[in-house]
Amino acid sequence: AEYMGREKQVICMEEQGMKRMEMSAKAQDNMREGKNCLNTTICRCKPDYLEAVPHFKEAAKLFLNLEDYENALFCFQQLATCNHELEDHFEVGEAFKRVALIYLDKKNDPKKAKESFTKAVHAYQIHGNVLQAQVMMMEIATKSAHKKFDDLAEDIFKKIIDDVFEEEAYTNLGKAVPEYIEFLLSRNKLGEALKIYEKHIVYLGKIKKQSNVLARTCFCVVCVFVIMDEPYVAQDRLRGYEQVYPEIIGTSYFNAGHDLINAVCNRNETLLRKTTQRPIVSQIETGLHKKLSAVKIRVSVSAEEKKEEAKKSPSPKEPIRESSVLKVDEIKIEKAEEKTIEKEISKSEDINIQHNPDVIPAIDGKQKSPQQIKGPSLENSPEPPASPVGEDKFGGIFKQWKLYSQLNYIALLY
């Protein structure tokens, strides 16, 4: 049985190989025939573009199945050239569209893909098929976002939105806005998403249709402001919408917006959970709904943090912090030093100098003679004026010592 199974696998592989060879040969033949149709001969003075189109079209399909993308690109480009000469601009757009998709999906070359899709859009516009151009642009923009070609995707999305708003074609706007919003939210571009939402609201207010869609878009704006942690701005914006677009009052989205704002402003986790779990809220963009869930988690986490901080907060019985103790001690020490210095000075003034007239008491408790005192010499100093009754003969020396002690006290203070 194992041997028979291997035999079958070998046979299948051989059959597939034969089919690929046949397809390759057929594709080469068609491409050769197409080239021959474009060559001029003695009997053919002009290229036969009409005859070459089916050959290049068949060859391009076969090369795509064979994953021979170089030859497929060549055939599609030749097909676009032939249809351009035949003035079939719709087929020109289709050919450049396939070229853009090959460069985007298989070659991972967004620059060449952008060039090709720009040519395709131009061909569709010349043909007058704007709808097909927008559908093609949506397809390429979505694929670019999936392939992480953000610059190309954003350029295409912006062009789609601008074209749709200018032409007031809501048919494709309903598809373009959610896709672009999802793209912006996935890249955390909340500001750009908010601009598109507000532009959409203005457009819906002009056409006076789709009141439910208008209410949904207003609710999405509220959600964006709540996610950006600006619930009071969301409240003001919703009040403005209520005045300008009274048709949204009473709708489910309008009530959900009010409940969402109240829940976030009041930190009511229960109301927030009930609001985000409503069926209408789950119908908004996926990225927006996920970010609303993050707001729900952030509110619950902040409540828990408040509880933990309340537990860790110091009670009034706890001692004062070390820094404040140091400051209080320093103030006490300075005041004590000032008091001791004042006491020493007052004591020194009351000393009876008659016991030892040659020695003068000092502030630090040690005795010094007049020769050891620094300052102006007392030998050449003028005699003091006549003192009042009761002053002894050492009155002048005592006054000099008193002045010196006061200066020493000031120096100690500083």
Coordinates of C-alpha atoms in Angstrom, one line a residue:
A1 CA 0.0 0.0 0.0
E2 CA 2.9 2.3 0.8
Y3 CA 4.5 1.6 -2.5
M4 CA 1.3 2.2 -4.4
G5 CA 0.8 5.5 -2.5
R6 CA 4.3 6.6 -3.6
E7 CA 3.6 5.6 -7.1
K8 CA 0.4 7.7 -7.2
Q9 CA 2.3 10.7 -5.8
V10 CA 4.9 10.3 -8.5
I11 CA 2.3 10.0 -11.2
C12 CA 0.5 13.1 -9.9
M13 CA 3.7 15.1 -9.9
E14 CA 4.5 14.0 -13.4
E15 CA 1.0 15.0 -14.5
Q16 CA 1.3 18.4 -12.9
G17 CA 4.7 18.8 -14.5
M18 CA 3.3 18.0 -17.9
K19 CA 0.4 20.4 -17.4
R20 CA 2.8 23.2 -16.4
M21 CA 4.9 22.5 -19.4
E22 CA 1.9 22.7 -21.7
M23 CA 0.7 25.9 -20.1
S24 CA 4.2 27.4 -20.4
A25 CA 4.4 26.5 -24.0
K26 CA 0.9 27.9 -24.7
A27 CA 1.7 31.1 -22.9
Q28 CA 5.0 31.5 -24.8
D29 CA 3.1 30.9 -28.1
N30 CA 0.5 33.5 -27.3
M31 CA 3.1 36.1 -26.3
R32 CA 5.0 35.4 -29.5
E33 CA 1.9 35.8 -31.6
G34 CA 1.1 39.1 -29.8
K35 CA 4.5 40.4 -30.6
N36 CA 4.2 39.4 -34.2
C37 CA 1.0 41.3 -34.4
L38 CA 2.7 44.4 -33.3
N39 CA 5.5 44.0 -35.9
T40 CA 5.2 45.6 -39.3
T41 CA 5.9 43.7 -42.5
I42 CA 5.6 44.1 -46.2
C43 CA 2.0 43.0 -46.0
R44 CA 1.3 44.8 -42.7
C45 CA 2.1 48.5 -42.7
K46 CA 0.6 49.2 -39.2
P47 CA 0.7 47.2 -36.0
D48 CA -2.5 45.1 -35.6
Y49 CA -3.4 46.1 -32.0
L50 CA -6.9 44.5 -32.2
E51 CA -5.4 41.2 -33.2
A52 CA -2.7 41.4 -30.5
V53 CA -5.1 42.0 -27.5
P54 CA -6.5 38.5 -27.1
H55 CA -3.0 36.9 -27.4
F56 CA -1.5 39.1 -24.7
K57 CA -4.6 38.6 -22.5
E58 CA -4.4 34.8 -22.7
A59 CA -0.6 34.8 -22.2
A60 CA -0.9 37.1 -19.1
K61 CA -3.4 34.7 -17.5
L62 CA -1.3 31.7 -18.1
F63 CA 1.9 33.4 -16.8
L64 CA 0.0 34.4 -13.6
N65 CA -1.1 30.7 -13.1
L66 CA 2.5 29.7 -13.6
E67 CA 3.7 32.4 -11.2
D68 CA 5.9 33.8 -13.9
Y69 CA 5.4 37.4 -12.8
E70 CA 8.0 39.0 -15.1
N71 CA 6.3 37.7 -18.3
A72 CA 2.9 38.5 -16.8
L73 CA 3.9 42.1 -16.2
F74 CA 5.2 42.4 -19.8
C75 CA 2.0 41.0 -21.2
F76 CA -0.3 43.3 -19.1
Q77 CA 1.8 46.3 -20.1
Q78 CA 1.5 45.4 -23.7
L79 CA -2.2 44.9 -23.3
A80 CA -2.5 48.4 -21.8
T81 CA -0.6 49.9 -24.7
C82 CA -2.8 48.1 -27.3
N83 CA -6.0 49.1 -25.6
H84 CA -4.8 52.7 -25.4
E85 CA -4.2 52.8 -29.1
L86 CA -7.7 51.3 -29.6
E87 CA -9.0 54.0 -27.2
D88 CA -10.6 51.4 -24.9
H89 CA -9.7 53.3 -21.6
F90 CA -11.6 50.9 -19.4
E91 CA -9.4 48.0 -20.5
V92 CA -6.4 50.2 -20.1
G93 CA -7.4 50.8 -16.4
E94 CA -8.0 47.0 -15.9
A95 CA -4.5 46.2 -17.3
F96 CA -2.7 48.8 -15.1
K97 CA -4.8 47.6 -12.1
R98 CA -3.4 44.1 -12.6
V99 CA 0.1 45.5 -12.9
A100 CA -0.3 47.5 -9.7
L101 CA -1.5 44.4 -7.8
I102 CA 1.4 42.3 -9.0
Y103 CA 3.9 44.9 -7.9
L104 CA 2.1 45.2 -4.6
D105 CA 1.4 41.6 -3.8
K106 CA 4.2 39.7 -5.5
K107 CA 7.0 42.1 -6.0
N108 CA 6.6 44.2 -2.8
D109 CA 7.4 47.3 -4.7
P110 CA 5.0 50.1 -3.5
K111 CA 6.7 52.8 -5.7
K112 CA 5.9 51.1 -9.0
A113 CA 2.6 50.0 -7.7
K114 CA 1.7 53.6 -7.0
E115 CA 2.7 54.6 -10.6
S116 CA 0.6 51.8 -12.1
F117 CA -2.5 52.5 -10.0
T118 CA -2.3 56.2 -10.8
K119 CA -2.4 55.4 -14.5
A120 CA -5.3 53.0 -13.9
V121 CA -7.3 55.8 -12.1
H122 CA -6.6 58.2 -14.9
A123 CA -7.8 55.7 -17.5
Y124 CA -11.0 55.0 -15.5
Q125 CA -11.7 58.7 -15.2
I126 CA -11.3 59.2 -18.9
H127 CA -13.7 56.4 -19.5
G128 CA -16.1 58.1 -17.0
N129 CA -16.3 55.1 -14.6
V130 CA -15.5 56.9 -11.3
L131 CA -17.1 54.1 -9.3
Q132 CA -14.8 51.5 -10.7
A133 CA -11.8 53.8 -10.0
Q134 CA -12.8 54.1 -6.4
V135 CA -13.4 50.4 -6.0
M136 CA -10.0 49.7 -7.4
M137 CA -8.4 52.3 -5.1
M138 CA -10.1 50.8 -2.1
E139 CA -8.7 47.4 -3.0
I140 CA -5.2 48.7 -3.4
A141 CA -5.4 50.8 -0.3
T142 CA -6.6 47.8 1.8
K143 CA -3.8 45.6 0.4
S144 CA -1.2 48.3 1.1
A145 CA -2.3 48.6 4.7
H146 CA -2.2 44.8 5.1
K147 CA 1.3 44.8 3.6
K148 CA 2.4 47.6 6.0
F149 CA 3.0 50.1 3.2
D150 CA 1.6 52.9 5.3
D151 CA 2.6 55.8 3.1
L152 CA 1.0 54.4 0.0
A153 CA -2.1 53.3 1.9
E154 CA -2.6 56.7 3.5
D155 CA -2.1 58.5 0.2
I156 CA -4.8 56.4 -1.5
F157 CA -7.2 56.6 1.4
K158 CA -6.9 60.4 1.4
K159 CA -7.5 60.6 -2.3
I160 CA -10.6 58.4 -2.0
I161 CA -12.1 60.5 0.8
D162 CA -11.4 63.8 -1.0
D163 CA -12.9 62.5 -4.3
V164 CA -15.9 61.2 -2.6
F165 CA -16.6 64.3 -0.6
E166 CA -16.1 66.5 -3.7
E167 CA -18.4 64.4 -5.9
E168 CA -20.9 63.7 -3.0
A169 CA -21.1 60.0 -3.7
Y170 CA -22.2 58.5 -0.5
T171 CA -22.3 55.0 -2.0
N172 CA -18.6 54.5 -1.6
L173 CA -18.2 56.9 1.3
G174 CA -19.8 54.3 3.6
K175 CA -17.1 51.8 2.7
A176 CA -14.1 54.3 2.5
V177 CA -14.6 56.0 5.9
P178 CA -14.6 52.8 8.1
E179 CA -11.6 51.3 6.2
Y180 CA -9.6 54.5 6.6
I181 CA -10.6 54.9 10.2
E182 CA -9.5 51.3 11.0
F183 CA -6.2 52.1 9.3
L184 CA -5.7 55.2 11.3
L185 CA -6.7 53.6 14.6
S186 CA -4.4 50.7 14.0
R187 CA -1.5 53.2 13.7
N188 CA -2.7 55.2 16.8
K189 CA -3.5 58.3 14.7
L190 CA -6.4 59.4 16.7
G191 CA -6.1 63.1 15.6
E192 CA -6.4 62.1 11.9
A193 CA -9.3 59.8 12.7
L194 CA -11.1 62.6 14.5
K195 CA -10.7 64.9 11.4
I196 CA -12.3 62.2 9.1
Y197 CA -15.2 61.7 11.5
E198 CA -15.9 65.4 11.7
K199 CA -15.6 65.8 8.0
H200 CA -18.1 62.9 7.6
I201 CA -20.5 64.6 10.1
V202 CA -20.5 67.8 8.1
Y203 CA -21.1 65.9 4.9
L204 CA -24.0 63.9 6.4
G205 CA -25.5 67.1 7.8
K206 CA -25.5 68.6 4.3
I207 CA -27.3 65.8 2.5
K208 CA -29.9 65.5 5.3
K209 CA -30.0 61.7 5.1
Q210 CA -28.9 58.7 7.1
S211 CA -29.7 60.1 10.5
N212 CA -28.7 56.9 12.1
V213 CA -25.3 57.0 10.5
L214 CA -25.0 60.6 11.6
A215 CA -25.8 59.7 15.2
R216 CA -23.3 56.8 15.0
T217 CA -20.5 59.1 13.7
C218 CA -21.2 61.6 16.5
F219 CA -20.9 58.8 19.0
C220 CA -17.6 57.8 17.4
V221 CA -16.3 61.3 17.9
V222 CA -17.3 61.1 21.6
C223 CA -15.5 57.8 21.9
V224 CA -12.3 59.3 20.4
F225 CA -12.3 62.2 22.9
V226 CA -12.9 59.7 25.8
I227 CA -10.0 57.6 24.6
M228 CA -7.9 60.7 24.5
D229 CA -8.9 61.3 28.1
E230 CA -10.9 64.5 27.4
P231 CA -14.4 63.6 28.5
Y232 CA -15.4 67.2 29.1
V233 CA -14.5 68.2 25.6
A234 CA -16.6 65.2 24.4
Q235 CA -19.5 66.5 26.5
D236 CA -19.2 70.0 24.9
R237 CA -19.0 68.5 21.4
L238 CA -22.0 66.3 22.0
R239 CA -24.0 69.3 23.2
G240 CA -23.1 71.1 20.0
Y241 CA -24.2 68.2 17.8
E242 CA -27.4 68.2 19.7
Q243 CA -28.1 71.8 18.8
V244 CA -27.0 71.6 15.2
Y245 CA -28.4 68.1 14.4
P246 CA -31.6 67.7 16.5
E247 CA -32.5 64.5 14.5
I248 CA -29.9 62.5 16.5
I249 CA -31.7 63.3 19.9
G250 CA -33.2 60.1 21.3
T251 CA -31.3 57.7 19.2
S252 CA -29.5 54.8 20.8
Y253 CA -26.1 56.2 19.9
F254 CA -27.0 59.6 21.4
N255 CA -28.0 58.0 24.7
A256 CA -24.9 55.8 24.7
G257 CA -22.7 58.8 24.2
H258 CA -24.3 60.6 27.2
D259 CA -23.9 57.5 29.4
L260 CA -20.3 57.0 28.3
I261 CA -19.4 60.6 29.2
N262 CA -21.2 60.4 32.6
A263 CA -19.4 57.1 33.4
V264 CA -16.0 58.5 32.6
C265 CA -16.5 61.9 34.3
N266 CA -17.9 60.2 37.5
R267 CA -15.5 57.2 37.4
N268 CA -18.5 54.9 37.4
E269 CA -17.1 51.6 36.4
T270 CA -20.4 49.8 36.4
L271 CA -22.1 52.3 34.1
L272 CA -19.0 52.2 31.8
R273 CA -19.1 48.5 31.6
K274 CA -22.8 48.4 30.8
T275 CA -22.4 51.1 28.1
T276 CA -19.4 49.4 26.3
Q277 CA -21.3 46.1 26.3
R278 CA -24.3 47.4 24.5
P279 CA -24.9 45.8 21.0
I280 CA -24.8 49.2 19.2
V281 CA -21.4 50.0 20.7
S282 CA -20.0 46.7 19.3
Q283 CA -21.1 47.8 15.8
I284 CA -18.5 50.7 15.6
E285 CA -15.0 50.2 14.2
T286 CA -13.1 47.3 15.8
G287 CA -10.1 49.4 16.7
L288 CA -12.3 52.0 18.4
H289 CA -14.1 49.4 20.4
K290 CA -10.8 47.9 21.6
K291 CA -9.6 51.3 22.7
L292 CA -12.8 51.8 24.6
S293 CA -12.1 48.5 26.4
A294 CA -8.7 49.9 27.3
V295 CA -10.5 53.0 28.8
K296 CA -12.6 50.6 30.9
I297 CA -9.4 48.8 32.2
R298 CA -7.7 52.1 32.9
V299 CA -10.6 53.3 35.0
S300 CA -10.7 50.1 37.1
V301 CA -6.9 50.2 37.5
S302 CA -7.0 53.8 38.7
A303 CA -9.6 52.9 41.4
E304 CA -7.4 50.0 42.7
E305 CA -4.5 52.4 42.8
K306 CA -6.4 54.8 44.9
K307 CA -7.2 52.1 47.4
E308 CA -3.6 51.0 47.6
E309 CA -2.5 54.6 48.0
A310 CA -5.0 55.1 50.8
K311 CA -3.6 52.0 52.6
K312 CA 0.0 53.2 52.1
S313 CA -0.7 56.8 53.1
P314 CA 1.0 57.8 56.5
S315 CA -1.4 58.0 59.5
P316 CA -1.3 61.0 61.8
K317 CA 0.4 59.0 64.6
E318 CA 3.4 58.3 62.4
P319 CA 6.6 60.4 63.2
I320 CA 7.4 63.4 61.2
R321 CA 9.8 63.0 58.3
E322 CA 13.5 63.1 58.9
S323 CA 14.0 66.3 56.9
S324 CA 11.6 68.3 59.0
V325 CA 13.2 67.0 62.2
L326 CA 16.6 68.2 61.0
K327 CA 15.3 71.7 60.3
V328 CA 13.6 72.0 63.7
D329 CA 16.8 70.8 65.5
E330 CA 18.9 73.3 63.6
I331 CA 16.6 76.2 64.6
K332 CA 16.6 75.0 68.2
I333 CA 20.4 74.8 68.2
E334 CA 20.8 78.3 66.8
K335 CA 18.5 79.8 69.4
A336 CA 20.3 78.0 72.2
E337 CA 23.7 79.3 71.0
E338 CA 22.3 82.8 70.8
K339 CA 21.0 82.6 74.4
T340 CA 24.3 81.1 75.8
I341 CA 26.3 83.9 74.1
E342 CA 24.0 86.6 75.6
K343 CA 24.3 85.0 79.0
E344 CA 28.1 84.9 78.8
I345 CA 28.2 88.5 77.7
S346 CA 26.0 89.6 80.6
K347 CA 28.1 87.6 83.1
S348 CA 31.3 89.1 81.7
E349 CA 30.0 92.6 82.1
D350 CA 29.4 92.0 85.8
I351 CA 32.9 90.7 86.5
N352 CA 34.7 92.6 89.2
I353 CA 37.8 93.8 87.4
Q354 CA 39.4 95.0 90.7
H355 CA 40.6 91.4 91.6
N356 CA 43.0 91.3 88.7
P357 CA 43.3 94.6 86.9
D358 CA 45.9 93.3 84.4
V359 CA 43.7 90.5 83.2
I360 CA 40.6 90.8 81.1
P361 CA 38.0 88.0 80.9
A362 CA 37.1 86.6 77.5
I363 CA 33.9 85.1 76.0
D364 CA 35.2 81.6 75.8
G365 CA 35.9 81.4 79.5
K366 CA 39.7 81.9 79.2
Q367 CA 41.4 85.0 80.5
K368 CA 43.6 87.2 78.2
S369 CA 45.8 90.1 78.9
P370 CA 45.4 93.4 77.2
Q371 CA 48.5 92.7 75.1
Q372 CA 46.9 89.5 73.7
I373 CA 43.8 91.3 72.5
K374 CA 43.8 91.9 68.8
G375 CA 42.7 95.2 67.6
P376 CA 43.8 98.8 68.0
S377 CA 46.6 99.3 70.6
L378 CA 45.7 101.0 73.9
E379 CA 49.0 102.8 74.4
N380 CA 48.5 105.6 71.9
S381 CA 44.7 105.8 72.3
P382 CA 43.3 109.0 73.6
E383 CA 42.3 109.3 77.2
P384 CA 38.6 108.8 77.8
P385 CA 36.6 111.8 79.0
A386 CA 35.8 112.3 82.6
S387 CA 33.6 109.6 83.8
P388 CA 30.6 110.1 86.1
V389 CA 30.9 109.5 89.8
G390 CA 31.7 106.0 90.9
E391 CA 33.8 105.1 87.7
D392 CA 37.1 103.4 88.5
K393 CA 40.4 104.1 86.9
F394 CA 40.0 101.1 84.6
G395 CA 36.9 102.5 83.0
G396 CA 38.5 103.2 79.6
I397 CA 40.0 99.7 79.4
F398 CA 36.6 98.2 80.3
K399 CA 34.9 100.1 77.5
Q400 CA 37.5 98.9 74.9
W401 CA 37.0 95.3 76.1
K402 CA 33.2 95.7 75.9
L403 CA 33.4 96.9 72.3
Y404 CA 35.7 94.0 71.4
S405 CA 33.3 91.5 73.0
Q406 CA 30.3 92.9 71.1
L407 CA 32.2 92.6 67.8
N408 CA 33.2 89.1 68.7
Y409 CA 29.6 88.2 69.4
I410 CA 28.4 89.6 66.0
A411 CA 31.2 87.6 64.3
L412 CA 30.0 84.4 66.1
L413 CA 26.4 85.0 64.9
Y414 CA 27.4 85.3 61.3

